[in-house]
mmCIF file of C-alpha atoms in Angstrom:
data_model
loop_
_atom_site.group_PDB
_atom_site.id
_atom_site.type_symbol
_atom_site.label_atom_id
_atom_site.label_comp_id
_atom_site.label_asym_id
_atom_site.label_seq_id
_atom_site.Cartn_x
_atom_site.Cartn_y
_atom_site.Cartn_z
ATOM 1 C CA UNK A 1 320.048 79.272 240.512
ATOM 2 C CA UNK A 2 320.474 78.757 237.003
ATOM 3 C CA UNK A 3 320.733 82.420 234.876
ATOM 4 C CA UNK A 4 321.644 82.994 230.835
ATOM 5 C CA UNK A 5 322.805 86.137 230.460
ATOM 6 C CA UNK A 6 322.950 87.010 226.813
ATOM 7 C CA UNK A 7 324.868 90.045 225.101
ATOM 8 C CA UNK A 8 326.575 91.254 221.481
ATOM 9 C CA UNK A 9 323.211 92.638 220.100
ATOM 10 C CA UNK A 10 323.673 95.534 217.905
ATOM 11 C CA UNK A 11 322.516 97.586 215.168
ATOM 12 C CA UNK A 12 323.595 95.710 212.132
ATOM 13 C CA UNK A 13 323.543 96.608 208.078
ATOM 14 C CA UNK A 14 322.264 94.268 205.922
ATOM 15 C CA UNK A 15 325.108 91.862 204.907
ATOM 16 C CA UNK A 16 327.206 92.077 208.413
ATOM 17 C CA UNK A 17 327.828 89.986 210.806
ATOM 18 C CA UNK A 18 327.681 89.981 214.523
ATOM 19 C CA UNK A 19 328.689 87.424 217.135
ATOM 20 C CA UNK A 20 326.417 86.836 220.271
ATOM 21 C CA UNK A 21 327.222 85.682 223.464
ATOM 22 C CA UNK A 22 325.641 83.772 226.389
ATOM 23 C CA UNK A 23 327.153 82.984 229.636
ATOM 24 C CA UNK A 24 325.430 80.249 231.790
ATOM 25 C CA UNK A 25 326.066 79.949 235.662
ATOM 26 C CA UNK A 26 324.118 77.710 238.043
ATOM 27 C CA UNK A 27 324.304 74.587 236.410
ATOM 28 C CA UNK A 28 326.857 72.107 234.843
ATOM 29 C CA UNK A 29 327.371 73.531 231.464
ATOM 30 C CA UNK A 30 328.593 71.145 230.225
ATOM 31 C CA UNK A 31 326.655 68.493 230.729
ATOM 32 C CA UNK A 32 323.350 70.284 228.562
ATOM 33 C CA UNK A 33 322.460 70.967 225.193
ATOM 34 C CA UNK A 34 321.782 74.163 223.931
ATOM 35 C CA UNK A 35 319.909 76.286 221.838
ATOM 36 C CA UNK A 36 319.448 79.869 220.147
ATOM 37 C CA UNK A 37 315.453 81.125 220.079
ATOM 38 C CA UNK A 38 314.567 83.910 217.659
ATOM 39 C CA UNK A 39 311.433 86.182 218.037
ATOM 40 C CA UNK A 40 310.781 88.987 215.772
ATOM 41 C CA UNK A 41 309.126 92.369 216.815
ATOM 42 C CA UNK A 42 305.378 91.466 217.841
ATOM 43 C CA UNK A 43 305.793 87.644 216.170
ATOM 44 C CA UNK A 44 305.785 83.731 217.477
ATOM 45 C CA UNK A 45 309.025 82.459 218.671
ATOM 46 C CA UNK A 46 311.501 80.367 215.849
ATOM 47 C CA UNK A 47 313.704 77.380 216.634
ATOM 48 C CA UNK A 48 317.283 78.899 215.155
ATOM 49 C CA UNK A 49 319.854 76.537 216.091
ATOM 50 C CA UNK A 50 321.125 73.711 218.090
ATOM 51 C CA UNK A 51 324.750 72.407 219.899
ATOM 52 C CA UNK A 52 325.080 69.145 221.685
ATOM 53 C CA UNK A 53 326.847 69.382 225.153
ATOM 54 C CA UNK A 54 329.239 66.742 222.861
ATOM 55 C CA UNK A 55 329.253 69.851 219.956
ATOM 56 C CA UNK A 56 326.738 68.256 217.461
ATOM 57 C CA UNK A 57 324.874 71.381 215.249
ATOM 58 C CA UNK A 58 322.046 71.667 213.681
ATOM 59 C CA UNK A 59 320.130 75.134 212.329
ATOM 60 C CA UNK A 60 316.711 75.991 211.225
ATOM 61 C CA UNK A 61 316.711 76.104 207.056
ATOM 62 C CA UNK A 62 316.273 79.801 207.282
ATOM 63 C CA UNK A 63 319.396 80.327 208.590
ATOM 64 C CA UNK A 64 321.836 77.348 207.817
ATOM 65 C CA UNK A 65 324.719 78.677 205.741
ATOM 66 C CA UNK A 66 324.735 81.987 207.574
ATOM 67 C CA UNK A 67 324.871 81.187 211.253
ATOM 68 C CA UNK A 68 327.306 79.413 213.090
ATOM 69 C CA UNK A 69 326.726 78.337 216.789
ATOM 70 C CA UNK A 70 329.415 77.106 219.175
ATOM 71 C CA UNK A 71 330.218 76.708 222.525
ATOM 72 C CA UNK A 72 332.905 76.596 225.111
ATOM 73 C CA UNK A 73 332.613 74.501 227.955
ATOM 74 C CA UNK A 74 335.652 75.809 229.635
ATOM 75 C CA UNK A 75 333.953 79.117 229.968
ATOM 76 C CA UNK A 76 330.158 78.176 230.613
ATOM 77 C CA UNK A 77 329.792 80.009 226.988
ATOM 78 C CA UNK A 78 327.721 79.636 223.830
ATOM 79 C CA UNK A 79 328.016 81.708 221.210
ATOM 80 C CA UNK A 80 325.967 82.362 217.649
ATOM 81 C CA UNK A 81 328.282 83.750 214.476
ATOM 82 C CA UNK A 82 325.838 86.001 212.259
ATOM 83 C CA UNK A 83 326.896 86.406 208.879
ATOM 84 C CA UNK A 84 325.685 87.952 205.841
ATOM 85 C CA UNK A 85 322.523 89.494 208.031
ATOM 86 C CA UNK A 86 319.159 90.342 206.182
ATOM 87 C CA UNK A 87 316.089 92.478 207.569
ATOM 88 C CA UNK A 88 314.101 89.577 208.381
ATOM 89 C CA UNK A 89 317.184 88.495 210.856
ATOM 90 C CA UNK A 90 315.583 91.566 212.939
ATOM 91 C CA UNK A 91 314.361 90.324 216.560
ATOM 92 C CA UNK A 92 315.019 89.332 220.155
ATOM 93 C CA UNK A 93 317.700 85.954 220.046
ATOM 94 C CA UNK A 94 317.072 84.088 223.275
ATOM 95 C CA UNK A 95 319.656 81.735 224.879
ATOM 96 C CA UNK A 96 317.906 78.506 226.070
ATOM 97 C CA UNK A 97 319.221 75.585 228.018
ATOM 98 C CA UNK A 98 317.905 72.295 226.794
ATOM 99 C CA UNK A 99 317.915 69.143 228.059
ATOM 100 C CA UNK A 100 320.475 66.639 229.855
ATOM 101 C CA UNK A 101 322.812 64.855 227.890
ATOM 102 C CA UNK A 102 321.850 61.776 229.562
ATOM 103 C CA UNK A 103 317.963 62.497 228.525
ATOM 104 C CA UNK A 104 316.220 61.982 225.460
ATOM 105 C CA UNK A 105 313.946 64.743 224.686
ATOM 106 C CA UNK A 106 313.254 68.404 223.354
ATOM 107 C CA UNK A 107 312.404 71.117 225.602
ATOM 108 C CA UNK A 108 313.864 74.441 226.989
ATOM 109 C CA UNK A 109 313.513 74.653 230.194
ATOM 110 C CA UNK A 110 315.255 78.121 230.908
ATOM 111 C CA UNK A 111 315.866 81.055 229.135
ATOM 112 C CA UNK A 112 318.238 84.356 229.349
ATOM 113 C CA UNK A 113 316.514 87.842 228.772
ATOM 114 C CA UNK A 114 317.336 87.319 225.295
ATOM 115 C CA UNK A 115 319.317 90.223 222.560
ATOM 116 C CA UNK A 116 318.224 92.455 220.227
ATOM 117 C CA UNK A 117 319.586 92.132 216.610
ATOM 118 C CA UNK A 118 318.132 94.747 214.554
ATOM 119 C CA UNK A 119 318.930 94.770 210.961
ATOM 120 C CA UNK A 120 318.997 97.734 208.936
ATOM 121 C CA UNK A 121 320.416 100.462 206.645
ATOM 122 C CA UNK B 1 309.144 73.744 207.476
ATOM 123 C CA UNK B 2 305.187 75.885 208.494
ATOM 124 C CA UNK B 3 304.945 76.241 212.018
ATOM 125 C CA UNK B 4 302.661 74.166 214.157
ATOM 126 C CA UNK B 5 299.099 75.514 214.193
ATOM 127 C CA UNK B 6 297.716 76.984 217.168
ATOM 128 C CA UNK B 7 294.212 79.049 217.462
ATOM 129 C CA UNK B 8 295.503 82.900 217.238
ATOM 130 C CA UNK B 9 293.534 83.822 220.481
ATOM 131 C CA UNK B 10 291.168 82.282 223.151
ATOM 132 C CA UNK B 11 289.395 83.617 226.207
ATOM 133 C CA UNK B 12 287.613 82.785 229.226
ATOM 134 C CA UNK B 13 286.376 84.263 232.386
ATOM 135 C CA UNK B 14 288.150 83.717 236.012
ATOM 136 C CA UNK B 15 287.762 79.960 237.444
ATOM 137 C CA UNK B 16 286.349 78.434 234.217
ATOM 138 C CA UNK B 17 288.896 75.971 232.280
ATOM 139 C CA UNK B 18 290.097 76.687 228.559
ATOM 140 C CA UNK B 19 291.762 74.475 226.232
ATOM 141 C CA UNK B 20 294.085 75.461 223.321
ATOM 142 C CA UNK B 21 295.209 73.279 220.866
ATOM 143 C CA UNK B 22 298.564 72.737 218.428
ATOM 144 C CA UNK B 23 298.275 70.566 214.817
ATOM 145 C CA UNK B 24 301.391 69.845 213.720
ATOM 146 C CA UNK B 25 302.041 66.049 210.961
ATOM 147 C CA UNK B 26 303.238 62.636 211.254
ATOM 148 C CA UNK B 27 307.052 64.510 211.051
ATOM 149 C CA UNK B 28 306.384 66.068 214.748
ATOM 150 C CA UNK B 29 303.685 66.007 216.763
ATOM 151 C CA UNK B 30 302.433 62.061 215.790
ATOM 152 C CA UNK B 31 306.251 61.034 216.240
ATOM 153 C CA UNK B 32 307.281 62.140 218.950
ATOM 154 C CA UNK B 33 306.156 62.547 222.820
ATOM 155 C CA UNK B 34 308.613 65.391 222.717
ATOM 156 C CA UNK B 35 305.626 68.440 223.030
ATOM 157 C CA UNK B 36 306.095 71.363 225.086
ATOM 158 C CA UNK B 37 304.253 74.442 225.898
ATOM 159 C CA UNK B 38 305.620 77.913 226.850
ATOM 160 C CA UNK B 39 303.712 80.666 228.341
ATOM 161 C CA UNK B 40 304.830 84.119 227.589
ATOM 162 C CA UNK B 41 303.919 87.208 229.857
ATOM 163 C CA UNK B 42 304.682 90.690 227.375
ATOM 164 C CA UNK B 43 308.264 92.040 227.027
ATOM 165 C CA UNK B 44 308.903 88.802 229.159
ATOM 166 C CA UNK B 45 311.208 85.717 228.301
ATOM 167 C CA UNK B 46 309.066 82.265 227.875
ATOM 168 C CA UNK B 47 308.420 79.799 230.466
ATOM 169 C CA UNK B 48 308.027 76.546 230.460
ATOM 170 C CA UNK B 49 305.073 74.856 231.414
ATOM 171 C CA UNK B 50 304.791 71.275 230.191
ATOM 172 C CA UNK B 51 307.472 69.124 228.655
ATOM 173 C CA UNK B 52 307.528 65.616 227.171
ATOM 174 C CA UNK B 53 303.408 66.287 225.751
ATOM 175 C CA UNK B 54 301.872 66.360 229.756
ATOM 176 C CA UNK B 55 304.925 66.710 232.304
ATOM 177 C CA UNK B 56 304.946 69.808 234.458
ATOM 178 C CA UNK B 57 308.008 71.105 235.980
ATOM 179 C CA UNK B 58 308.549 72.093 239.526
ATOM 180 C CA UNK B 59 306.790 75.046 240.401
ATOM 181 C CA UNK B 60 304.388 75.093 237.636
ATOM 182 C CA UNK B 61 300.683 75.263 238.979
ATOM 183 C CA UNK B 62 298.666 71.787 238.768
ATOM 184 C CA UNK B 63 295.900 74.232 237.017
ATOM 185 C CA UNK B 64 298.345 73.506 233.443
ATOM 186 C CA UNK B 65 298.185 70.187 231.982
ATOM 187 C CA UNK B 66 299.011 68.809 228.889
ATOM 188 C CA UNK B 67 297.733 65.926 226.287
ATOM 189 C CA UNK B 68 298.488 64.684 222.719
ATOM 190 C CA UNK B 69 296.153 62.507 220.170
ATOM 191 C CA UNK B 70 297.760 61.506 217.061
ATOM 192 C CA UNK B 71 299.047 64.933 215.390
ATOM 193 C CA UNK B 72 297.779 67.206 217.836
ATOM 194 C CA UNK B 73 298.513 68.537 221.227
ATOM 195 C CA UNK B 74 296.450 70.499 223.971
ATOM 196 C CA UNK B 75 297.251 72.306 226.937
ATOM 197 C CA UNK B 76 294.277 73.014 229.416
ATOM 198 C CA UNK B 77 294.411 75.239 231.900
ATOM 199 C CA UNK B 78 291.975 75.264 234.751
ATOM 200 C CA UNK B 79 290.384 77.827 237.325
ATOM 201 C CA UNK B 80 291.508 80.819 234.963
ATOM 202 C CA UNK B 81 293.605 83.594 237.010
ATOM 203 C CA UNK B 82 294.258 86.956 235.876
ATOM 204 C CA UNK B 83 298.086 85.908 236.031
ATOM 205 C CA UNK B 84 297.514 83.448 233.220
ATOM 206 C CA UNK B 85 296.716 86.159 230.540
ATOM 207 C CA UNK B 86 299.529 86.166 228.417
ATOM 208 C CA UNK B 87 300.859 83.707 224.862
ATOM 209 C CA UNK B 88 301.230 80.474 224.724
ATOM 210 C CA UNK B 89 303.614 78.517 222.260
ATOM 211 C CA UNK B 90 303.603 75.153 221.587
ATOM 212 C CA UNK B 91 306.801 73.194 220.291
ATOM 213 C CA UNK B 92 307.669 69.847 218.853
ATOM 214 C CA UNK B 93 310.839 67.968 218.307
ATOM 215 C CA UNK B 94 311.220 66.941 214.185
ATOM 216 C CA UNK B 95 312.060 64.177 211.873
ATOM 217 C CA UNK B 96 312.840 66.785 209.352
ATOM 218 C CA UNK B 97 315.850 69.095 208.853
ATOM 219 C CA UNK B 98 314.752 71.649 210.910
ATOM 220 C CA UNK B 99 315.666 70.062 214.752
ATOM 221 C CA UNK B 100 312.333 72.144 216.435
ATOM 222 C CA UNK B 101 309.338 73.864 215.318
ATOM 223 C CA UNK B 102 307.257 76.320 217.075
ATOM 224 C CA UNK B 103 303.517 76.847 216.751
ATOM 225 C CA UNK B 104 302.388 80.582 215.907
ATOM 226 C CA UNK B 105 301.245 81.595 219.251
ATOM 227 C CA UNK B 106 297.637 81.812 221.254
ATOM 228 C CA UNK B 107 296.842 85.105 223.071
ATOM 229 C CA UNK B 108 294.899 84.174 226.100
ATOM 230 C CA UNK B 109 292.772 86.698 227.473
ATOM 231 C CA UNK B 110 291.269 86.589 231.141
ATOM 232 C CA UNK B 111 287.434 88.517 230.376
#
C-alpha cells in the first residue's frame, strides 16, 4: 500500500528555519512527482510547492524565496527547507504524491497525515 | 493568485443529490481539464475523489461525479449519506506562476 509518513514539525520563532521530511513506501518513488500542501488552523488547503520525479521546482508566490523543496530518490525522501518563517507559515504541511511521470495532469492522489509547523514567539 | 471560488457551505437531506460548484478564469479552470476535488472528513487528511474534471478513482463511490463548463467546475454527489458530511476542495492546474490553486472550501452538511 502506498503510505507518506511526514515528520520535522516543530515549534518555530519567527525568522527560523526548519526542514521537513517525508518518507514514501509502496510505490516507485521515483517515478512520481511531488508536492507539499499547507493548511492553516481551521482554513482551506494551499498549493506550496512542487518537484518533478526529474527534480523540476516550482513554489506558490507566498513562499518562493523562503522554501526550498527537494528530494532523494535513493531514499524514497522529499524534503521542504523553511527559512526565514513568519506567523502566517503556521499550519498542518501535507506530503502529497502527484501524478506519473509518464502522465500529463495535476492531481494528488495520496496524502501523509501531514506536520504541524507552528510559528511563534 | 485568489483561490478558486467555491460556495462556503451547502446541505441536503439523506438520498437527495447536491451540487457544489468551483469558478476559477481562463488561467485555470477554462484551460485546463486538470480539475480535481478532495473531500475532507475533520482532523482528517484529504481524499481524492475526482481527477482530470470527472474521473473517479478506484474505490470512490459512483454517487461522486464531476463536470466542467468553461471556467467552472461541479462535483455532484448523489443519494446523500451521513458519511459524506465533511469539506470539499476543489483544485486546478495554472498557466500562472503559481503551479496549483485551491478553492476555499464547501462544508457539506447531511440535515
Amino acid at each position: 500500500d502506498v503510505e507518506l509518513v511526514e515528520s520535522g514539525g516543530a515549534l518555530v520563532q519567527p525568522g527560523g528555519s526548519l526542514r521537513l521530511s517525508c518518507i514514501a513506501s509502496g510505490f516507485t518513488f521515483s517515478n512520481y512527482n511531488m508536492n507539499w500542501v499547507r493548511q492553516a488552523p481551521g482554513k482551506g488547503l494551499q498549493w506550496v510547492s512542487y518537484i518533478s520525479s526529474a527534480g523540476t521546482v516550482h513554489y506558490a508566490d507566498s513562499v518562493r524565496g523562503r522554501f526550498t523543496i527537494s528530494r532523494d530518490n535513493t531514499e524514497d525522501s522529499l524534503y521542504l527547507q523553511m527559512n526565514s518563517l513568519r506567523a502566517e507559515d503556521t499550519a498542518i504541511y501535507y506530503c502529497a504524491r502527484g501524478v506519473n511521470k509518464n502522465y500529463a495532469g495535476w492531481h494528488f492522489d495520496y496524502w501523509g497525515q501531514g506536520t504541524l509547523v507552528p510559528v511563534s514567539s | 493568485q485568489s483561490a478558486l471560488t467555491q460556495p462556503a457551505s451547502v446541505s441536503g437531506s439523506p438520498g437527495q443529490s447536491i451540487t457544489i460548484s468551483c469558478t476559477g478564469t481562463s488561467s485555470d479552470i477554462g484551460a485546463y481539464k486538470f480539475v480535481s476535488w478532495y473531500q475532507q472528513h475533520p482532523g482528517k487528511a484529504p481524499k481524492l475523489m475526482i481527477f482530470d474534471v470527472s474521473n473517479r478513482p478506484s474505490g470512490v463511490s459512483y454517487r461522486f461525479s464531476g463536470s466542467k463548463s468553461g471556467n467552472t467546475a461541479s462535483l455532484t454527489i448523489s443519494g446523500l449519506q451521513a458519511e459524506d458530511e465533511a469539506d470539499y476542495y476543489c483544485s486546478s492546474h495554472t498557466s500562472t506562476s503559481t503551479l496549483g490553486i485551491f478553492g476555499g472550501g464547501t462544508k457539506l452538511t447531511v440535515l
